[in-house]
CSV table of C-alpha atoms in Angstrom, one decimal:
chain,number,residue,atom,x,y,z
T,1,MET,CA,8.0,-2.0,-49.6
T,2,SER,CA,9.9,-3.4,-46.6
T,3,LEU,CA,9.6,-1.6,-43.2
T,4,SER,CA,12.3,-1.3,-40.6
T,5,VAL,CA,11.8,-2.7,-37.1
T,6,ARG,CA,11.7,0.9,-35.8
T,7,GLU,CA,8.9,1.9,-38.3
T,8,ILE,CA,6.9,-1.2,-37.4
T,9,SER,CA,7.2,-0.4,-33.7
T,10,ARG,CA,6.2,3.2,-34.3
T,11,ARG,CA,3.1,2.2,-36.3
T,12,LEU,CA,2.1,-0.4,-33.7
T,13,LYS,CA,2.3,2.2,-30.9
T,14,ALA,CA,0.4,4.8,-32.9
T,15,SER,CA,-2.4,2.2,-33.5
T,16,ALA,CA,-2.5,1.4,-29.8
T,17,ARG,CA,-2.8,5.0,-28.9
T,18,LEU,CA,-5.6,5.5,-31.5
T,19,MET,CA,-7.5,2.6,-30.0
T,20,MET,CA,-7.1,3.9,-26.4
T,21,SER,CA,-7.4,7.6,-26.8
T,22,GLY,CA,-9.0,8.2,-30.3
T,23,ARG,CA,-5.8,10.0,-31.4
T,24,THR,CA,-2.5,8.8,-32.9
T,25,SER,CA,-0.6,11.2,-30.6
T,26,THR,CA,0.3,10.3,-27.1
T,27,ALA,CA,-2.5,10.9,-24.5
T,28,TYR,CA,-1.8,13.9,-22.4
T,29,ASP,CA,-1.1,13.3,-18.7
T,30,ASP,CA,-4.5,14.8,-17.7
T,31,GLU,CA,-6.2,12.3,-20.0
T,32,HIS,CA,-4.7,9.1,-18.4
T,33,VAL,CA,-7.6,9.0,-15.9
T,34,GLN,CA,-9.9,7.9,-18.7
T,35,TYR,CA,-8.6,4.4,-18.7
T,36,GLN,CA,-10.0,3.9,-15.2
T,37,LEU,CA,-13.4,5.3,-15.8
T,38,TRP,CA,-15.1,2.7,-18.0
T,39,PRO,CA,-18.7,2.2,-16.8
T,40,LEU,CA,-20.6,-0.9,-15.7
T,41,SER,CA,-23.6,-1.8,-17.8
T,42,PRO,CA,-26.6,-2.9,-15.7
T,43,VAL,CA,-29.0,-5.5,-17.0
T,44,ALA,CA,-32.3,-5.9,-15.1
T,45,ASP,CA,-32.8,-9.1,-13.1
T,46,ARG,CA,-36.3,-9.4,-11.7
T,47,GLN,CA,-36.2,-13.2,-11.2
T,48,ASP,CA,-34.6,-13.3,-7.7
T,49,PRO,CA,-36.0,-10.8,-5.2
T,50,ARG,CA,-33.7,-11.8,-2.4
T,51,PRO,CA,-31.5,-9.0,-1.1
T,52,ARG,CA,-27.8,-9.2,-2.1
T,53,LEU,CA,-24.7,-7.6,-0.9
T,54,ASN,CA,-22.2,-6.8,-3.8
T,55,VAL,CA,-18.6,-6.4,-2.8
T,56,LEU,CA,-16.5,-4.3,-5.3
T,57,VAL,CA,-12.8,-5.1,-5.3
T,58,ASN,CA,-9.9,-4.6,-7.8
T,59,THR,CA,-8.4,-8.0,-7.0
T,60,LEU,CA,-9.2,-11.2,-5.1
T,61,SER,CA,-5.7,-12.4,-5.4
T,62,LYS,CA,-4.2,-13.2,-2.0
T,63,GLN,CA,-0.7,-12.7,-3.4
T,64,LYS,CA,-1.4,-9.3,-5.0
T,65,ALA,CA,-3.7,-7.6,-2.5
T,66,TYR,CA,-2.5,-5.0,0.0
T,67,GLY,CA,-4.2,-4.1,3.3
T,68,GLY,CA,-6.9,-1.9,1.7
T,69,VAL,CA,-8.3,-4.7,-0.2
T,70,ALA,CA,-8.2,-7.0,2.8
T,71,THR,CA,-10.0,-4.4,4.9
T,72,ASN,CA,-12.7,-3.9,2.2
T,73,ILE,CA,-13.4,-7.7,2.2
T,74,TYR,CA,-13.2,-8.0,6.0
T,75,ILE,CA,-15.8,-5.2,6.5
T,76,SER,CA,-18.0,-6.6,3.8
T,77,LEU,CA,-18.0,-10.1,5.3
T,78,LYS,CA,-18.8,-8.7,8.8
T,79,LEU,CA,-21.7,-6.7,7.3
T,80,PHE,CA,-22.9,-9.8,5.4
T,81,GLU,CA,-22.8,-11.8,8.6
T,82,ALA,CA,-24.9,-9.1,10.4
T,83,LEU,CA,-27.4,-8.9,7.6
T,84,ASN,CA,-27.9,-12.6,7.6
T,85,ALA,CA,-28.6,-12.5,11.3
T,86,ILE,CA,-31.7,-10.4,10.4
T,87,THR,CA,-32.9,-12.1,7.2
T,88,PRO,CA,-31.3,-14.3,4.5
T,89,TRP,CA,-29.0,-12.3,2.1
T,90,ARG,CA,-26.9,-13.3,-0.8
T,91,ILE,CA,-23.3,-12.1,-1.5
T,92,ARG,CA,-21.6,-11.5,-4.8
T,93,PHE,CA,-18.0,-10.4,-5.4
T,94,LEU,CA,-17.5,-8.1,-8.4
T,95,CYS,CA,-13.8,-8.0,-9.2
T,96,PHE,CA,-12.3,-5.5,-11.6
T,97,GLY,CA,-9.3,-7.7,-12.3
T,98,PRO,CA,-8.6,-11.3,-13.5
T,99,ALA,CA,-9.1,-14.4,-11.5
T,100,GLU,CA,-5.7,-15.5,-10.3
T,101,GLY,CA,-4.1,-17.2,-7.4
T,102,GLU,CA,-5.7,-18.0,-4.0
T,103,ASN,CA,-9.0,-16.2,-3.4
T,104,LEU,CA,-8.5,-13.7,-0.6
T,105,GLY,CA,-12.3,-13.5,0.1
T,106,VAL,CA,-12.4,-17.2,0.8
T,107,ASP,CA,-9.4,-17.0,2.9
T,108,ILE,CA,-10.7,-14.2,5.1
T,109,ALA,CA,-14.2,-15.8,5.3
T,110,HIS,CA,-12.7,-19.0,6.5
T,111,ARG,CA,-10.6,-17.2,9.1
T,112,GLU,CA,-13.5,-15.2,10.4
T,113,GLY,CA,-16.0,-18.1,10.3
T,114,VAL,CA,-18.3,-16.5,7.8
T,115,ASP,CA,-20.1,-18.9,5.5
T,116,ILE,CA,-19.8,-17.7,1.8
T,117,SER,CA,-20.1,-21.2,0.3
T,118,HIS,CA,-22.9,-19.9,-1.9
T,119,ALA,CA,-21.1,-16.7,-2.9
T,120,THR,CA,-20.9,-15.8,-6.6
T,121,TYR,CA,-17.9,-14.2,-8.3
T,122,GLU,CA,-17.8,-12.1,-11.4
T,123,TYR,CA,-14.7,-10.8,-13.1
T,124,ILE,CA,-15.4,-7.6,-15.0
T,125,SER,CA,-13.4,-5.6,-17.5
T,126,ALA,CA,-13.9,-2.7,-19.9
T,127,LEU,CA,-14.6,-5.2,-22.6
T,128,ALA,CA,-17.0,-7.4,-20.6
T,129,ASN,CA,-18.7,-4.8,-18.3
T,130,SER,CA,-22.3,-5.9,-18.0
T,131,ILE,CA,-23.8,-7.1,-14.7
T,132,THR,CA,-27.2,-8.2,-13.6
T,133,VAL,CA,-28.8,-5.8,-11.1
T,134,SER,CA,-32.0,-6.0,-9.1
T,135,ALA,CA,-33.8,-3.5,-7.0
T,136,ASN,CA,-32.6,-5.3,-3.8
T,137,ASP,CA,-28.9,-5.1,-4.6
T,138,VAL,CA,-26.7,-3.2,-2.3
T,139,PHE,CA,-23.1,-2.2,-3.2
T,140,ILE,CA,-20.1,-1.7,-1.0
T,141,GLY,CA,-16.8,-0.5,-2.4
T,142,SER,CA,-13.7,1.5,-2.0
T,143,LEU,CA,-11.6,3.6,-4.5
T,144,TRP,CA,-13.1,6.6,-6.2
T,145,HIS,CA,-12.9,5.3,-9.8
T,146,ASN,CA,-14.9,2.2,-8.8
T,147,TYR,CA,-17.7,4.6,-7.7
T,148,TYR,CA,-17.5,6.1,-11.3
T,149,LYS,CA,-17.9,2.6,-12.7
T,150,MET,CA,-20.9,2.2,-10.5
T,151,ARG,CA,-22.8,5.4,-11.6
T,152,PRO,CA,-24.9,3.7,-14.4
T,153,VAL,CA,-25.9,1.1,-11.8
T,154,LEU,CA,-26.8,3.8,-9.3
T,155,GLU,CA,-28.9,5.5,-12.0
T,156,PHE,CA,-30.6,2.1,-12.6
T,157,LEU,CA,-31.3,1.6,-8.9
T,158,ALA,CA,-32.7,5.1,-8.6
T,159,LYS,CA,-35.3,4.2,-11.3
T,160,GLU,CA,-36.0,0.7,-9.9
T,161,ARG,CA,-36.6,2.1,-6.4
T,162,ALA,CA,-38.3,5.3,-7.2
T,163,ALA,CA,-39.6,5.8,-3.7
T,164,GLU,CA,-36.1,5.7,-2.1
T,165,SER,CA,-32.8,5.0,-3.7
T,166,THR,CA,-30.6,2.4,-2.0
T,167,PRO,CA,-27.5,4.1,-0.7
T,168,TYR,CA,-24.0,3.2,-1.9
T,169,ILE,CA,-21.8,2.1,0.9
T,170,TYR,CA,-18.6,4.1,0.4
T,171,LEU,CA,-15.7,2.5,2.3
T,172,ILE,CA,-13.3,5.4,2.6
T,173,GLN,CA,-9.7,4.4,3.4
T,174,ASP,CA,-7.9,7.6,2.5
T,175,TYR,CA,-8.6,11.0,1.0
T,176,GLU,CA,-8.2,9.8,-2.6
T,177,PRO,CA,-8.3,13.2,-4.5
T,178,SER,CA,-4.8,13.8,-3.1
T,179,PHE,CA,-3.6,10.6,-4.8
T,180,HIS,CA,-3.5,13.0,-7.8
T,181,PRO,CA,-2.1,16.5,-8.4
T,182,TRP,CA,-4.7,19.2,-9.1
T,183,SER,CA,-6.1,17.8,-12.3
T,184,SER,CA,-9.2,16.1,-13.9
T,185,ALA,CA,-8.5,13.0,-11.7
T,186,HIS,CA,-8.3,15.2,-8.6
T,187,VAL,CA,-11.6,16.9,-9.1
T,188,LEU,CA,-13.4,13.8,-10.4
T,189,ALA,CA,-12.3,11.9,-7.2
T,190,GLN,CA,-13.4,14.8,-5.1
T,191,SER,CA,-16.8,14.9,-6.8
T,192,THR,CA,-17.6,11.3,-5.8
T,193,TYR,CA,-18.0,12.4,-2.2
T,194,ASP,CA,-20.6,15.0,-3.1
T,195,ASP,CA,-22.4,13.3,-6.0
T,196,LYS,CA,-26.2,13.3,-6.1
T,197,PHE,CA,-26.7,9.6,-5.1
T,198,PRO,CA,-27.3,8.7,-1.5
T,199,LYS,CA,-24.1,7.4,0.2
T,200,ILE,CA,-23.2,5.9,3.5
T,201,GLY,CA,-19.6,6.8,4.4
T,202,VAL,CA,-17.7,4.2,6.4
T,203,PHE,CA,-14.3,5.7,7.4
T,204,ASN,CA,-11.2,3.8,8.2
T,205,SER,CA,-10.3,5.7,11.4
T,206,GLU,CA,-11.7,8.6,13.3
T,207,GLU,CA,-8.8,10.8,12.1
T,208,LEU,CA,-9.9,10.3,8.5
T,209,MET,CA,-13.6,11.0,9.2
T,210,THR,CA,-12.5,14.2,11.0
T,211,PHE,CA,-10.5,15.3,8.0
T,212,PHE,CA,-13.5,14.7,5.7
T,213,GLN,CA,-15.7,16.8,8.0
T,214,GLY,CA,-13.2,19.6,7.8
T,215,GLN,CA,-13.5,19.4,3.9
T,216,LYS,CA,-17.3,19.8,4.2
T,217,HIS,CA,-18.2,16.6,2.5
T,218,ARG,CA,-21.6,15.3,3.6
T,219,PHE,CA,-23.0,11.7,3.5
T,220,GLN,CA,-26.5,10.5,4.2
T,221,ASP,CA,-25.1,8.5,7.2
T,222,GLN,CA,-21.5,8.0,8.4
T,223,PHE,CA,-19.7,5.6,10.6
T,224,TYR,CA,-16.0,4.9,11.4
T,225,PHE,CA,-14.0,2.1,12.7
T,226,GLU,CA,-10.5,2.0,14.2
T,227,PRO,CA,-7.7,-0.1,12.7
T,228,ILE,CA,-6.9,-3.3,14.4
T,229,LEU,CA,-3.9,-5.6,14.2
T,230,ASN,CA,-4.1,-8.2,11.5
T,231,ARG,CA,-4.7,-11.6,13.1
T,232,GLN,CA,-1.9,-13.3,11.2
T,233,LEU,CA,0.5,-10.7,12.5
T,234,ALA,CA,-1.0,-11.0,16.0
T,235,ILE,CA,0.1,-14.7,16.1
T,236,HIS,CA,3.7,-13.5,16.4
T,237,LEU,CA,3.1,-10.9,19.1
T,238,PRO,CA,3.2,-13.1,22.3
T,239,HIS,CA,6.5,-14.5,21.3
T,240,VAL,CA,8.4,-11.2,20.8
T,241,THR,CA,11.0,-10.5,23.5
T,242,PRO,CA,13.6,-7.7,24.0
T,243,GLU,CA,16.4,-10.3,23.4
T,244,MET,CA,15.1,-10.8,19.8
T,245,LYS,CA,15.6,-7.2,18.8
T,246,GLN,CA,18.6,-6.4,16.6
T,247,LYS,CA,20.1,-3.1,15.7
T,248,ARG,CA,18.0,-2.9,12.6
T,249,ILE,CA,15.7,-0.2,11.1
T,250,ILE,CA,12.8,-1.6,9.2
T,251,VAL,CA,11.5,0.9,6.6
T,252,TYR,CA,8.2,0.9,4.9
T,253,ALA,CA,8.9,1.9,1.3
T,254,ARG,CA,6.6,2.0,-1.8
T,255,PRO,CA,8.2,4.2,-4.4
T,256,GLN,CA,5.2,3.7,-6.8
T,257,MET,CA,2.9,5.3,-4.2
T,258,ARG,CA,3.6,9.0,-3.9
T,259,ARG,CA,1.8,9.3,-0.6
T,260,ASN,CA,4.5,7.1,0.9
T,261,CYS,CA,7.1,9.7,0.2
T,262,PHE,CA,10.0,7.6,-1.0
T,263,PHE,CA,12.2,10.6,-1.6
T,264,LEU,CA,11.8,11.8,2.0
T,265,VAL,CA,12.5,8.3,3.3
T,266,LYS,CA,15.7,8.0,1.3
T,267,GLN,CA,16.9,11.5,2.2
T,268,ALA,CA,16.1,10.9,5.9
T,269,LEU,CA,18.1,7.7,5.9
T,270,GLN,CA,21.1,9.3,4.1
T,271,LEU,CA,21.1,12.2,6.7
T,272,TRP,CA,20.7,9.7,9.6
T,273,SER,CA,23.7,7.7,8.3
T,274,GLU,CA,25.8,10.9,8.1
T,275,THR,CA,24.8,12.4,11.4
T,276,PHE,CA,24.0,9.5,13.8
T,277,GLU,CA,27.3,8.6,15.5
T,278,ASN,CA,26.8,4.9,15.6
T,279,SER,CA,24.9,4.4,12.3
T,280,ALA,CA,27.5,2.0,10.9
T,281,ALA,CA,26.5,-0.5,13.6
T,282,TRP,CA,22.9,-0.6,12.3
T,283,ASP,CA,21.3,-2.5,9.4
T,284,VAL,CA,18.5,-1.0,7.4
T,285,VAL,CA,15.9,-3.2,5.6
T,286,SER,CA,13.1,-2.0,3.3
T,287,ALA,CA,9.7,-3.7,3.0
T,288,GLY,CA,6.5,-2.8,1.1
T,289,ALA,CA,7.3,-2.8,-2.6
T,290,ASP,CA,10.3,-3.5,-4.8
T,291,HIS,CA,12.8,-0.7,-5.5
T,292,ASP,CA,16.5,-0.4,-6.5
T,293,ALA,CA,19.0,-0.9,-3.7
T,294,PHE,CA,20.7,2.3,-2.6
T,295,ARG,CA,23.9,2.9,-0.5
T,296,LEU,CA,24.1,5.0,2.7
T,297,ALA,CA,27.0,7.2,3.7
T,298,THR,CA,28.5,4.6,5.9
T,299,GLY,CA,28.4,2.0,3.1
T,300,GLN,CA,25.4,0.0,4.1
T,301,GLU,CA,23.2,-1.0,1.2
T,302,VAL,CA,19.5,-0.7,1.7
T,303,LYS,CA,17.9,-3.6,-0.2
T,304,SER,CA,14.2,-4.0,-0.8
T,305,GLN,CA,12.5,-7.1,0.5
T,306,GLY,CA,9.5,-6.2,-1.6
T,307,LYS,CA,6.0,-7.3,-0.6
T,308,LEU,CA,6.5,-9.7,2.3
T,309,SER,CA,4.1,-12.4,3.4
T,310,LEU,CA,2.4,-11.7,6.7
T,311,ASP,CA,4.6,-14.3,8.4
T,312,GLN,CA,7.8,-12.8,6.9
T,313,TYR,CA,6.7,-9.4,7.9
T,314,GLY,CA,5.9,-10.6,11.4
T,315,ARG,CA,9.4,-12.0,11.8
T,316,PHE,CA,11.0,-8.7,10.6
T,317,LEU,CA,8.8,-6.7,13.1
T,318,SER,CA,9.7,-9.1,15.9
T,319,THR,CA,13.5,-8.7,15.3
T,320,SER,CA,13.7,-5.0,14.3
T,321,ALA,CA,14.4,-2.3,16.9
T,322,VAL,CA,13.5,0.9,15.1
T,323,GLY,CA,11.0,1.7,12.3
T,324,LEU,CA,10.4,4.4,9.7
T,325,SER,CA,7.1,4.8,7.9
T,326,VAL,CA,6.0,8.0,6.2
T,327,MET,CA,2.6,8.8,4.6
T,328,ALA,CA,1.3,12.1,3.3
T,329,SER,CA,-2.3,11.4,4.3
T,330,PRO,CA,-4.8,11.9,7.1
T,331,HIS,CA,-5.2,8.2,7.5
T,332,PRO,CA,-3.1,6.7,10.3
T,333,SER,CA,-1.6,4.1,8.0
T,334,TYR,CA,-1.0,0.5,9.2
T,335,PRO,CA,2.8,0.1,9.2
T,336,PRO,CA,3.6,2.5,12.0
T,337,LEU,CA,0.9,1.1,14.2
T,338,GLU,CA,2.1,-2.5,13.5
T,339,MET,CA,5.7,-1.5,14.2
T,340,ALA,CA,4.9,0.3,17.5
T,341,HIS,CA,2.9,-2.6,18.9
T,342,PHE,CA,5.7,-5.0,18.1
T,343,GLY,CA,8.0,-3.0,20.4
T,344,VAL,CA,9.6,-1.2,17.5
T,345,LEU,CA,10.6,2.4,18.2
T,346,THR,CA,8.8,4.1,15.3
T,347,VAL,CA,9.3,7.3,13.4
T,348,THR,CA,6.4,8.7,11.3
T,349,ASN,CA,4.9,12.0,10.3
T,350,SER,CA,1.9,14.0,11.4
T,351,PHE,CA,-0.5,15.2,8.8
T,352,ALA,CA,-3.6,17.4,9.1
T,353,SER,CA,-5.8,15.8,11.8
T,354,LYS,CA,-3.4,12.8,12.2
T,355,ASN,CA,-1.0,12.6,15.1
T,356,LEU,CA,0.1,9.0,15.9
T,357,ASN,CA,1.6,10.1,19.2
T,358,ASN,CA,-2.0,9.5,20.3
T,359,TRP,CA,-1.8,5.8,19.4
T,360,HIS,CA,1.3,4.5,21.1
T,361,ASP,CA,4.2,5.7,23.3
T,362,ASN,CA,6.6,4.0,20.9
T,363,ILE,CA,5.7,6.4,18.1
T,364,LEU,CA,7.6,9.6,17.5
T,365,SER,CA,5.4,11.6,15.1
T,366,VAL,CA,7.4,14.4,13.4
T,367,ASP,CA,5.3,17.6,12.9
T,368,VAL,CA,7.5,19.0,10.1
T,369,SER,CA,8.2,16.4,7.5
T,370,ARG,CA,11.6,17.3,6.3
T,371,PRO,CA,14.5,14.9,5.9
T,372,ASP,CA,16.6,16.4,8.7
T,373,ASP,CA,13.6,16.3,11.1
T,374,LEU,CA,13.0,12.6,10.3
T,375,ALA,CA,16.7,11.8,10.5
T,376,PHE,CA,17.0,13.5,13.9
T,377,ALA,CA,14.0,11.5,15.1
T,378,LEU,CA,15.5,8.2,13.8
T,379,GLY,CA,18.7,9.0,15.7
T,380,GLU,CA,16.7,9.6,18.9
T,381,GLN,CA,15.0,6.3,18.6
T,382,CYS,CA,18.2,4.4,17.9
T,383,GLU,CA,19.8,6.1,21.0
T,384,GLU,CA,16.8,5.0,23.1
T,385,PHE,CA,17.3,1.4,22.0
T,386,GLU,CA,21.1,1.5,22.6
T,387,ARG,CA,20.5,2.8,26.1
T,388,ASP,CA,17.9,0.1,27.0
T,389,ARG,CA,16.8,-2.6,24.6
T,390,ARG,CA,13.7,-3.0,26.7
T,391,THR,CA,12.4,0.5,25.9
T,392,GLY,CA,10.0,-0.6,23.3
T,393,PHE,CA,8.4,-3.1,25.7
T,394,ASN,CA,8.1,-0.7,28.6
T,395,ARG,CA,6.0,1.8,26.6
T,396,GLN,CA,2.3,1.5,26.3
T,397,SER,CA,-0.4,1.4,23.6
T,398,LYS,CA,-3.1,4.1,24.0
T,399,LYS,CA,-5.6,2.1,21.9
T,400,PRO,CA,-6.1,-1.2,23.7
T,401,GLY,CA,-8.7,-2.3,21.2
T,402,TYR,CA,-6.0,-2.4,18.5
T,403,ILE,CA,-4.6,-5.7,19.7
T,404,SER,CA,-7.7,-7.2,21.3
T,405,GLY,CA,-9.7,-6.7,18.1
T,406,ALA,CA,-12.4,-4.5,19.6
T,407,PRO,CA,-15.8,-5.2,18.0
T,408,MET,CA,-16.8,-2.9,15.1
T,409,GLU,CA,-19.8,-1.4,16.8
T,410,PHE,CA,-21.1,0.2,13.6
T,411,ILE,CA,-21.7,-3.1,11.8
T,412,ASN,CA,-25.1,-4.0,13.4
T,413,PRO,CA,-26.6,-0.4,13.1
T,414,LEU,CA,-25.5,-0.3,9.5
T,415,ALA,CA,-27.0,-3.8,8.8
T,416,GLN,CA,-30.3,-2.7,10.4
T,417,LEU,CA,-30.3,0.5,8.3
T,418,LEU,CA,-29.8,-1.4,5.1
T,419,HIS,CA,-32.4,-4.0,6.0
T,420,ASP,CA,-35.0,-1.3,6.7
T,421,LYS,CA,-34.3,0.3,3.3
T,422,VAL,CA,-34.1,-2.8,1.1
T,423,VAL,CA,-36.2,-5.6,2.6
């Protein structure tokens, strides 16, 4: 019996669904989370008693990583450096993705002067999920589903260290339950903050920690750090002048990330182009992630530049006059802070405990996140620039440590706490 191409395709898809979900029918939306929850399989290693810091990341690719991965690695390297100042530690990177491209960990370590020449790297998947674990292993990671992968390891550590379990260092860079609508994924993400194992919460901003406290989540210990300007971007900052600024709006757009509110961004730009009298004289450029080009009322086409290199991004920040970046999250978000400190008159949104008016005078944070409110704010910022192109340079940062790279004061206390528990 000969089969049509369509029938062969149907059978292949059914077989794939059977392998992934145990059914030949399509997995329901609420079940998609299962593909992220495969567990690590710990194997006891009692040969090397030296303490080891294990860094959990989804990629080490310099080309594919966004700011959250870089922050995860940066914090981990600073912690490793502080631990080694007390007693020798090892470091291991556990990557839940393939080895590809330039290694971001090596790149950041070189830039920060941290010696990881003896670091080990393990690339783990659902099909090759075993890792060696000793009682003196400490794990630091972000992303809620990576915590779920870690649960069998935490169980193992609890048995190995019966007197006192080693806490998991939970680097929290957003309120991740809200990455998902109310669903299994939402409640599972939320449960990682209140799970039985001891955890140290390290929060990316005071605003985010304040939000978590309002949600009644409790950690064994908690610390926070303030965002700072990426050093590769900071290289451009001394060279930025008012004369470089063009009538251009730089927009941070990631359609694949719902929290970046792509619909709101597009609608705000459309309304701005219809209502701002001089909108035809302005260009609009989008950066962040690829998306289809779209046309505004005045005929300008908004084309995506996709994920820019830091040098490319620095040049766009240096030459753009106005910025738009929206995020439905209590985390401050990096793009509006970067824009504002580059003299870009920036429009963003407030959310829960977050109000970025407290960060820089160049930021106009809209309390009600509707397209017309955002469009009106964009018009105001464009008018400010047209009145005086020096406006973005006359306004002040309210967080001087953002540019100077203020030391992360929590690192040494956290290192000492871990040393006392492990060594």
